């Protein structure tokens, strides 16, 4: 942790995992790992790569934009942030030739 970054709410608790059920509008917090459940996603710690805090991130196996698969030339991660309305891409991916229809609106994004 970078000293200037204050701890998050979950970092101040003994919560080890959480689960979103978007259709039912339900958030489950657990003091034990939930990875045995069918829809759990293993998280990746980005702090060794320079992230200032522990973010909820997972590996990306496939990325589809406007229903076209984007070739990923290097490992990619998705940061899970329920407070973000939209999509944030790294500059290197956005400015690459890998995105379909460069400059066109990204109307449909699927991360697998």
Coordinates of C-alpha atoms in Angstrom, one line a residue:
X1 CA 0.0 0.0 0.0
X2 CA 1.2 3.5 -0.9
X3 CA 1.2 5.6 2.4
X4 CA -1.0 8.3 0.9
X5 CA -3.8 5.8 0.1
X6 CA -6.3 5.3 2.9
X7 CA -7.7 1.7 3.5
X8 CA -11.0 0.8 1.9
X9 CA -14.0 -0.3 3.9
X10 CA -13.4 -4.0 3.2
X11 CA -9.8 -3.7 4.1
X12 CA -10.8 -2.6 7.6
X13 CA -13.0 -5.8 8.1
X14 CA -12.3 -9.5 8.2
X15 CA -14.2 -10.1 4.9
X16 CA -12.3 -12.4 2.6
X17 CA -14.7 -12.6 -0.4
X18 CA -17.8 -11.1 -1.9
X19 CA -20.4 -12.1 -4.5
X20 CA -22.6 -10.0 -6.7
X21 CA -26.0 -11.2 -7.8
X22 CA -27.0 -8.5 -10.1
X23 CA -30.5 -9.8 -11.2
X24 CA -31.5 -10.0 -7.5
X25 CA -29.7 -6.8 -6.6
X26 CA -27.9 -8.7 -3.8
X27 CA -24.3 -8.4 -2.4
X28 CA -23.0 -11.2 -0.2
X29 CA -20.0 -10.6 2.0
X30 CA -18.2 -13.6 3.5
X31 CA -15.5 -14.3 6.0
X32 CA -14.5 -17.4 4.1
X33 CA -13.6 -17.9 0.4
X34 CA -16.5 -18.4 -2.0
X35 CA -14.5 -19.9 -4.8
X36 CA -16.2 -23.3 -4.6
X37 CA -19.4 -21.7 -5.8
X38 CA -20.1 -21.9 -9.6
X39 CA -19.9 -18.2 -10.5
X40 CA -16.8 -17.3 -8.5
X41 CA -13.9 -15.6 -10.2
X42 CA -10.3 -15.9 -8.8
X43 CA -8.8 -12.5 -8.2
X44 CA -5.4 -11.3 -9.2
X45 CA -3.3 -9.0 -7.0
X46 CA -2.1 -6.1 -9.0
X47 CA 0.1 -4.5 -6.3
X48 CA 3.3 -6.4 -7.4
X49 CA 2.8 -4.7 -10.8
X50 CA 2.6 -1.2 -9.2
X51 CA -1.1 -0.8 -8.2
X52 CA -1.2 1.4 -5.1
X53 CA -4.1 -0.6 -3.5
X54 CA -5.5 -4.1 -3.6
X55 CA -8.1 -3.9 -6.4
X56 CA -10.7 -6.5 -7.4
X57 CA -9.2 -7.7 -10.7
X58 CA -9.4 -10.9 -12.7
X59 CA -7.6 -12.4 -15.7
X60 CA -9.2 -11.8 -19.1
X61 CA -9.2 -14.8 -21.4
X62 CA -11.2 -13.2 -24.3
X63 CA -12.4 -9.7 -25.1
X64 CA -15.2 -9.0 -27.5
X65 CA -16.0 -5.5 -28.7
X66 CA -19.1 -4.9 -30.9
X67 CA -19.2 -8.8 -31.1
X68 CA -15.7 -8.9 -32.7
X69 CA -12.9 -10.7 -30.8
X70 CA -10.0 -8.4 -29.9
X71 CA -6.7 -10.2 -30.2
X72 CA -4.8 -9.9 -26.9
X73 CA -1.1 -9.8 -27.5
X74 CA -0.3 -9.8 -23.8
X75 CA -2.0 -10.7 -20.5
X76 CA -5.0 -8.6 -19.7
X77 CA -6.9 -8.0 -16.5
X78 CA -10.3 -6.6 -15.8
X79 CA -10.8 -4.4 -12.6
X80 CA -14.2 -5.0 -11.1
X81 CA -15.6 -1.7 -10.0
X82 CA -19.4 -1.5 -9.5
X83 CA -19.1 2.3 -9.2
X84 CA -17.9 2.8 -12.7
X85 CA -20.6 3.5 -15.3
X86 CA -18.8 2.6 -18.5
X87 CA -15.6 1.1 -19.6
X88 CA -12.0 2.1 -19.0
X89 CA -9.3 0.9 -21.4
X90 CA -5.5 1.3 -21.2
X91 CA -4.1 3.8 -23.6
X92 CA -2.0 1.1 -25.2
X93 CA -5.0 -1.0 -26.1
X94 CA -7.2 1.9 -27.1
X95 CA -4.5 3.3 -29.4
X96 CA -3.7 -0.1 -30.9
X97 CA -4.9 -1.5 -34.2
X98 CA -6.5 -4.4 -32.3
X99 CA -9.9 -2.8 -31.6
X100 CA -12.5 -3.2 -34.3
X101 CA -13.4 0.0 -36.1
X102 CA -10.9 2.3 -34.5
X103 CA -12.7 5.5 -33.3
X104 CA -16.1 3.9 -33.6
X105 CA -18.4 3.7 -30.6
X106 CA -18.0 0.6 -28.4
X107 CA -21.6 -0.4 -28.0
X108 CA -21.2 -4.0 -26.8
X109 CA -18.3 -5.2 -24.7
X110 CA -18.0 -8.8 -23.4
X111 CA -15.1 -9.9 -21.1
X112 CA -14.6 -13.6 -20.8

